[in-house]
XYZ file of C-alpha atoms in Angstrom:
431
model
C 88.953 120.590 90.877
C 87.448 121.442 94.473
C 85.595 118.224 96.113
C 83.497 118.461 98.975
C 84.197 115.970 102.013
C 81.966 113.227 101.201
C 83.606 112.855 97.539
C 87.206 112.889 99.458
C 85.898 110.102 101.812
C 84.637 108.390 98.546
C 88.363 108.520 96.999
C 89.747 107.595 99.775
C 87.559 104.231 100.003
C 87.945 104.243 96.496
C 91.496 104.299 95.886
C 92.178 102.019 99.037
C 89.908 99.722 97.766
C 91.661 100.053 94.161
C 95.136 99.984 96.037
C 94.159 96.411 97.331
C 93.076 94.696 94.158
C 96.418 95.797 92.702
C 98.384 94.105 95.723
C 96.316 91.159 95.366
C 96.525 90.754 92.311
C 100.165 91.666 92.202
C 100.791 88.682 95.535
C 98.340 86.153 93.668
C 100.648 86.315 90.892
C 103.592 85.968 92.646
C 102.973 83.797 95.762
C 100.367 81.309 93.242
C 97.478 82.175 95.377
C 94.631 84.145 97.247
C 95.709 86.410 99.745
C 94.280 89.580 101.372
C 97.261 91.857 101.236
C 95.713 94.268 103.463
C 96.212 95.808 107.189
C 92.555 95.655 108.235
C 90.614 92.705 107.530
C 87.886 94.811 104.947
C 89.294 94.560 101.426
C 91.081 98.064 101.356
C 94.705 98.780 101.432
C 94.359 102.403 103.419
C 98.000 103.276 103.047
C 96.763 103.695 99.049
C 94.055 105.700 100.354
C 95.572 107.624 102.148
C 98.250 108.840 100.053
C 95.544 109.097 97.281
C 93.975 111.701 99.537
C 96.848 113.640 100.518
C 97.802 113.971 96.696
C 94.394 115.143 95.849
C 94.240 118.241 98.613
C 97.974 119.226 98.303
C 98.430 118.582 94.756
C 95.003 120.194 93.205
C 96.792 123.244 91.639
C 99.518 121.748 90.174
C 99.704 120.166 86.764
C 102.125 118.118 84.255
C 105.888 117.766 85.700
C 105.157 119.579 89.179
C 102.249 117.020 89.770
C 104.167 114.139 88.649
C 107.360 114.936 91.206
C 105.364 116.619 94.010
C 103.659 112.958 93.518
C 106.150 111.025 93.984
C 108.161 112.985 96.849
C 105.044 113.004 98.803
C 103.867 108.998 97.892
C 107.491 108.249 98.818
C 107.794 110.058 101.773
C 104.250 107.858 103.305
C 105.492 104.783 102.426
C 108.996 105.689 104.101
C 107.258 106.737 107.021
C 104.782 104.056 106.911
C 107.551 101.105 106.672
C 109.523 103.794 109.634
C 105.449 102.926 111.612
C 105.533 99.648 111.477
C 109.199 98.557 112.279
C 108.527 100.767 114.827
C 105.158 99.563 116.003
C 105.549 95.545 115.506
C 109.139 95.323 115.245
C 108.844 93.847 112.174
C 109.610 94.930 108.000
C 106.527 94.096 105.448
C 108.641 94.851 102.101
C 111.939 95.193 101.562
C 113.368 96.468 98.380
C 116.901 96.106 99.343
C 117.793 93.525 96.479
C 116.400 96.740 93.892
C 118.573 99.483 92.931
C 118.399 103.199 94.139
C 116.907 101.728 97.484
C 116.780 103.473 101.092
C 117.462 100.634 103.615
C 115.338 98.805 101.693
C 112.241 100.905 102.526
C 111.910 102.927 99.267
C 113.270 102.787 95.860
C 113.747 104.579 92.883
C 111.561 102.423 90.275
C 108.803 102.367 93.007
C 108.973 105.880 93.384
C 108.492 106.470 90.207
C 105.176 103.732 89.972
C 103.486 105.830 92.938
C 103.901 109.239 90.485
C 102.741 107.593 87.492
C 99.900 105.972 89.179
C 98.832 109.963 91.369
C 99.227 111.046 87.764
C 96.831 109.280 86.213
C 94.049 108.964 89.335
C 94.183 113.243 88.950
C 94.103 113.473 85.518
C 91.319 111.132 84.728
C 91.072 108.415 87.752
C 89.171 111.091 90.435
C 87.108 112.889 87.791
C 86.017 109.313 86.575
C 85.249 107.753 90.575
C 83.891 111.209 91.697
C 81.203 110.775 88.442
C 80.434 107.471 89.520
C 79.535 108.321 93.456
C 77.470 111.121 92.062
C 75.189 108.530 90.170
C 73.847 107.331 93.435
C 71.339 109.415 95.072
C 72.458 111.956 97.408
C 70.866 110.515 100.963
C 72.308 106.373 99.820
C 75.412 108.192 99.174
C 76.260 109.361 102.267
C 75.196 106.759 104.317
C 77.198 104.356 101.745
C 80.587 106.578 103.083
C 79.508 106.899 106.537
C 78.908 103.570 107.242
C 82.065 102.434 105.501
C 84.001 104.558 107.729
C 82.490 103.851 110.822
C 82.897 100.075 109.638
C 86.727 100.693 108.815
C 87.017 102.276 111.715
C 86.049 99.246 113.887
C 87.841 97.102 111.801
C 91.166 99.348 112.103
C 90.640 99.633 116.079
C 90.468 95.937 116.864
C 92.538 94.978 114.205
C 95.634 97.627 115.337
C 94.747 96.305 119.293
C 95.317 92.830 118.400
C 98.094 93.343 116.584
C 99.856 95.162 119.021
C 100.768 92.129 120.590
C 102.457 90.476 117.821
C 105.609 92.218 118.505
C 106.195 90.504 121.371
C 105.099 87.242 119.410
C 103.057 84.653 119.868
C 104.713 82.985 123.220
C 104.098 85.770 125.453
C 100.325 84.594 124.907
C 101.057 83.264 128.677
C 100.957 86.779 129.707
C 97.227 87.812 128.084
C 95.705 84.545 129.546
C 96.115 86.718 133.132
C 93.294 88.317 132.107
C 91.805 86.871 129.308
C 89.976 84.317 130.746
C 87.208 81.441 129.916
C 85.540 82.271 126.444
C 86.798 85.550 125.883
C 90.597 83.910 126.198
C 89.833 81.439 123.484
C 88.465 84.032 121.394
C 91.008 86.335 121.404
C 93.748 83.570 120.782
C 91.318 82.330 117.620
C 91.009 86.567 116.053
C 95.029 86.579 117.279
C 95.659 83.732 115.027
C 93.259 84.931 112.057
C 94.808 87.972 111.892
C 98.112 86.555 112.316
C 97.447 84.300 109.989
C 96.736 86.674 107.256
C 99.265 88.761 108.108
C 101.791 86.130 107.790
C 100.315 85.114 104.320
C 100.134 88.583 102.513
C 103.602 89.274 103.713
C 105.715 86.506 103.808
C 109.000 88.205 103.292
C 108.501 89.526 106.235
C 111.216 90.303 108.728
C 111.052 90.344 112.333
C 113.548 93.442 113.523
C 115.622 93.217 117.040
C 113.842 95.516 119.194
C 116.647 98.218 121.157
C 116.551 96.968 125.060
C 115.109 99.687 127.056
C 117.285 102.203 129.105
C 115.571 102.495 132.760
C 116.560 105.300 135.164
C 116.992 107.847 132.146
C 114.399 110.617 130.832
C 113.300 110.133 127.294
C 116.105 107.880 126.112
C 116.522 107.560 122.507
C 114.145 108.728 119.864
C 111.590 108.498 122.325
C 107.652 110.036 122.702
C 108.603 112.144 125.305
C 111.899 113.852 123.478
C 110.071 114.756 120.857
C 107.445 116.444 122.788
C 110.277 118.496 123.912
C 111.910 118.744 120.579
C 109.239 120.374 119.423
C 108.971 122.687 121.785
C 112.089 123.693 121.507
C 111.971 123.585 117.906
C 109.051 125.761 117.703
C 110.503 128.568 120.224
C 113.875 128.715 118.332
C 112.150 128.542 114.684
C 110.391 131.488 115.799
C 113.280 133.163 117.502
C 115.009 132.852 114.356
C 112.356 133.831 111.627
C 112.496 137.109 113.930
C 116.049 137.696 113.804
C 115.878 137.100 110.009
C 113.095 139.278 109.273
C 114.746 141.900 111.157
C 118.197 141.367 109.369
C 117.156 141.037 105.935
C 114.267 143.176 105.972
C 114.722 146.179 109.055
C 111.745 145.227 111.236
C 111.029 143.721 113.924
C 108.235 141.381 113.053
C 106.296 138.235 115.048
C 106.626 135.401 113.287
C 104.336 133.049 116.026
C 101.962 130.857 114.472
C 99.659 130.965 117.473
C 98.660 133.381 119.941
C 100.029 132.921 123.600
C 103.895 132.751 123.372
C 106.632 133.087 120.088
C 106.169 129.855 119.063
C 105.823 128.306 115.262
C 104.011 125.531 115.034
C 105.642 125.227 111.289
C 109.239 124.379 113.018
C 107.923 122.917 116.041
C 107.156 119.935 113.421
C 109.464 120.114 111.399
C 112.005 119.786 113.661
C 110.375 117.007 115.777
C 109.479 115.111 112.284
C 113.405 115.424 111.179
C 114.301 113.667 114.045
C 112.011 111.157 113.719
C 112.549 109.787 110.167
C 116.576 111.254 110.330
C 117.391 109.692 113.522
C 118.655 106.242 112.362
C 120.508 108.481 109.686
C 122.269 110.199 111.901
C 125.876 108.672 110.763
C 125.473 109.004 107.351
C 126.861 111.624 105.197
C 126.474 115.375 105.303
C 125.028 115.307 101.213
C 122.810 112.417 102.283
C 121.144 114.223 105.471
C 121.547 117.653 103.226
C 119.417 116.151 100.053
C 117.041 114.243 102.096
C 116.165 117.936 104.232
C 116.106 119.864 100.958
C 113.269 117.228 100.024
C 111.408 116.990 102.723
C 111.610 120.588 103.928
C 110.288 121.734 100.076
C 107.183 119.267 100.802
C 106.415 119.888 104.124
C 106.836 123.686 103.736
C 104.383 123.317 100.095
C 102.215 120.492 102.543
C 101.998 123.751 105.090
C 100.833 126.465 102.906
C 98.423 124.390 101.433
C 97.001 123.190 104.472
C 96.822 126.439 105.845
C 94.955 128.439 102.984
C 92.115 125.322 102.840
C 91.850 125.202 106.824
C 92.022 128.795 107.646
C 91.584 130.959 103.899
C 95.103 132.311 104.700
C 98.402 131.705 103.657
C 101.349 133.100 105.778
C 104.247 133.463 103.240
C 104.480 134.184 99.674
C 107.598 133.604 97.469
C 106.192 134.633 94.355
C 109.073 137.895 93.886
C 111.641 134.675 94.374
C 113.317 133.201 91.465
C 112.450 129.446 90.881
C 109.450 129.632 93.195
C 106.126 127.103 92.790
C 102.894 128.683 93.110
C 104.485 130.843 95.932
C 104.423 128.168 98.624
C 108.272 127.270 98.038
C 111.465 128.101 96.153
C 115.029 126.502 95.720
C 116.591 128.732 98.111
C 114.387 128.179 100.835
C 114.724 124.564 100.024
C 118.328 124.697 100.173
C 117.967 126.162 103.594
C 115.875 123.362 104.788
C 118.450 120.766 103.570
C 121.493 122.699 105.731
C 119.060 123.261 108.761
C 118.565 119.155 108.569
C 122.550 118.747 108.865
C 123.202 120.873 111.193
C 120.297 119.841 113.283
C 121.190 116.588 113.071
C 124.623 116.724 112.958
C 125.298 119.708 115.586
C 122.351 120.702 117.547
C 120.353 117.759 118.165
C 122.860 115.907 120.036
C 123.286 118.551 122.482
C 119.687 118.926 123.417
C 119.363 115.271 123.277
C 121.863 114.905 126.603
C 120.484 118.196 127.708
C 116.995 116.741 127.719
C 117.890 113.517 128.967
C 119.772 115.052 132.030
C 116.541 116.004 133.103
C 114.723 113.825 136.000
C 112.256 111.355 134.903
C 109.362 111.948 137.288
C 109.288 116.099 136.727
C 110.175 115.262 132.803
C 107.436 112.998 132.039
C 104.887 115.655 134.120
C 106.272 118.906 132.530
C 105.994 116.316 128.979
C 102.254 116.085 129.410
C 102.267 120.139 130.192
C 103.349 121.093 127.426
C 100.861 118.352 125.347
C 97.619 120.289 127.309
C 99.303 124.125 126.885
C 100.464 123.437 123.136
C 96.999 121.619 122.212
C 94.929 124.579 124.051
C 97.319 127.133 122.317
C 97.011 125.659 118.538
C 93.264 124.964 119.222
C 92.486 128.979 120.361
C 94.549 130.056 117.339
C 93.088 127.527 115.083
C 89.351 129.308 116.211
C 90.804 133.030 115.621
C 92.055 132.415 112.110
C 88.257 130.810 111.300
C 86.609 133.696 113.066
C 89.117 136.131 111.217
C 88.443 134.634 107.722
C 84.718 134.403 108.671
C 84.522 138.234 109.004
C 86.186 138.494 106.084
C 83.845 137.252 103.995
C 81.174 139.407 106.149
C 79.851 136.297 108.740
C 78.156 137.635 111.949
C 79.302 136.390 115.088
C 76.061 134.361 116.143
C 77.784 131.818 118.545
C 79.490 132.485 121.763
C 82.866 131.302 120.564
C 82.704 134.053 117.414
C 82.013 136.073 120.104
C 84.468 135.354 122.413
C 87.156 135.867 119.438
C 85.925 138.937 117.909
C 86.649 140.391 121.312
C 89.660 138.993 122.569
C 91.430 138.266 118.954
C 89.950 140.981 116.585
C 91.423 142.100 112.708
C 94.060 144.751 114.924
C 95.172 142.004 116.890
C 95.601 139.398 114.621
C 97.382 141.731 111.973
C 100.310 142.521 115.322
C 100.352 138.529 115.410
C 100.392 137.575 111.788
C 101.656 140.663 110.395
C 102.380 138.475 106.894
C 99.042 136.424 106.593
C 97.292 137.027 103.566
C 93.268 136.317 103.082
C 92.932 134.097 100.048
C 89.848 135.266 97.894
């Protein structure tokens, strides 16, 4: 089932709305009273919305046991990397399911895994056809100013409540420090929304726990898991993915063949991410076991790579690989094998290369590091947002759209059908 943009908006209010009467409920029960279990002060819990969302696009065209796992790799994988965000963010842990079995430092587990399946299971089976019906019963014009204003409300509410929040990591004595310039009324009113929010926070998650924040390493270029590494890292990522897709294509199948995802420079976007992403999550991992890293890549790589192609063919009406001639394949967009790969690359990535190009990088001086940093942010951004127009101009001619505006224009003359086809020699228009 295809929905248009205002229906996804809808489910995602819906189901984040949904998602906080469940953890209301579920804290009223346990805690013996009223709290609002949410990050933003409106009653929605947009983690639930989010990951609603994401299972609806990705997930559309599968059904029975490939919705229920791709469900729960993908819920997992947000709420790992959401509890990863705010550690990260606030220096502090909202849940911790360390005292369950089949845990991950306490920020996933098995029988919760299994809940967040269940529960995408049942919203895409019945829960989205029923919610969908029910924003179609209001008139079309209420409708969409009903979801605009919402977001432009949650927005808002998001902004100032992620600004003031920001300072709660460095807790509540440091206060001295915003009275420098928060003075007179506005002072005392940003203490009394500080203390609301902190308030609330405090209440809906009371197990709470405050992590030890690493002390900062001065005189050293992107130290750490830092920003400005994995800027670089995927750079670097993205140059050698491509460099190696080449080599492989030319092994295995006798050609030389580009394998860029964009259109100034061999670069894939595809391993650029992947390879700053890997880091990200499988950096405080680093010391565990070679299975542990290898079944955690082979899980994540099979997602992302599914997350990818499906992305791609709704963005762009293309899809740039298909693994359909490949034993134990899904829909094409993955297979074991490939998934296998992705679980060795995260070893010896994190295992073998990483550590080398994390000295390497950090060798580098920290005034000409952080400049090249934001460089490569402006060239990458231009590069990915050029490509991104030629692949909507190419699938627009596809489907026989006349250039009217300069940037078709511009596209059909510098990036025409010939060109594109030298580029993306394996992209495939999607009828």
């Amino acid at each position: 089932m295809i929905f248009t943009g205002y229906e996804v908006l809808w489910l995602f209010f819906a189901c984040s709305f949904l998602g906080w009467v469940l953890e209301t409920v579920m804290a009223a029960v346990k805690q013996k009273r009223f709290v609002n279990r949410g990050l933003v002060n409106a009653p929605f819990c947009v983690l639930y919305g989010v990951g609603a969302v994401l299972i609806t696009v990705v997930c559309q065209e599968l059904t029975g046991f490939w919705l229920f796992a791709y469900s729960v790799i993908l819920a997992t994988l947000l709420e790992w990397t959401a509890g990863h965000l705010i550690e990260k963010m606030y220096h502090e842990r909202w849940w911790d399911y360390s005292g369950i079995p089949w845990n991950l430092d306490g920020y996933i587990c098995a029988p919760a895994s299994v809940l967040w399946g269940v529960l995408a299971f049942v919203m895409m089976k019945w829960g989205n056809p029923f919610l969908v019906g029910l924003f179609h019963l209001i008139p079309e014009l209420p409708r969409i100013i009903l979801v605009s204003g919402l977001l432009v409300l949650l927005g808002l509410d998001m902004a100032a409540t992620l600004i003031i929040m920001s300072g709660r990591s460095r807790r509540i004595q440091q206060w001295e420090a915003v009275d420098s310039w928060l003075t007179g009324i506005s002072s005392r009113l940003g203490k009394k929304i500080y203390s609301r929010v902190d308030m609330r926070i405090r209440r809906a998650y009371p197990e709470a726990q405050v992590e030890k924040a690493g002390e900062p390493v001065t005189g050293v270029f992107a130290y750490g898991c830092s920003f400005h590494k994995l800027i670089w890292l995927f750079m670097i990522g993205a140059f050698l993915g491509d460099i190696t897709e080449t080599i492989f294509c030319r092994v295995t199948a006798g050609v030389w063949m580009s394998r860029s995802s964009v259109v100034w420079g061999p670069f894939s976007i595809v391993w650029g991410f992947a390879i700053a992403a890997a880091t990200a999550l499988l950096y405080k991992y680093r010391d565990r076991s070679d299975a542990f890293l290898f079944l955690t890549g082979t899980f994540l790589g099979g997602a992302y790579e599914y997350f990818c192609s499906v992305l791609s063919e709704l963005v762009f009406g293309k899809v740039f690989w298909d693994y359909s001639e490949l034993p134990f394949n899904l829909g094409g967009r993955i297979n074991l094998l490939y998934c296998f790969f992705w679980g060795i690359a995260a070893v010896v990535w994190i295992k073998l290369l990483y550590p080398v190009f994390s000295s390497l990088i950090e060798k580098v001086p920290v005034r000409a590091g952080k400049i090249f940093t934001w460089v490569m942010i402006v060239f990458m951004c231009c590069n990915m947002a050029v490509s991104g127009l030629a692949l909507i101009r190419s699938d627009q001619r596809a489907h026989g759209i006349e250039a009217e505006h300069g940037w078709q224009k511009t596209m059909d003359a510098r990036y025409d059908d010939e060109t594109l086809e030298r580029i993306y020699p394996n992209a495939l228009t999607v009828e």
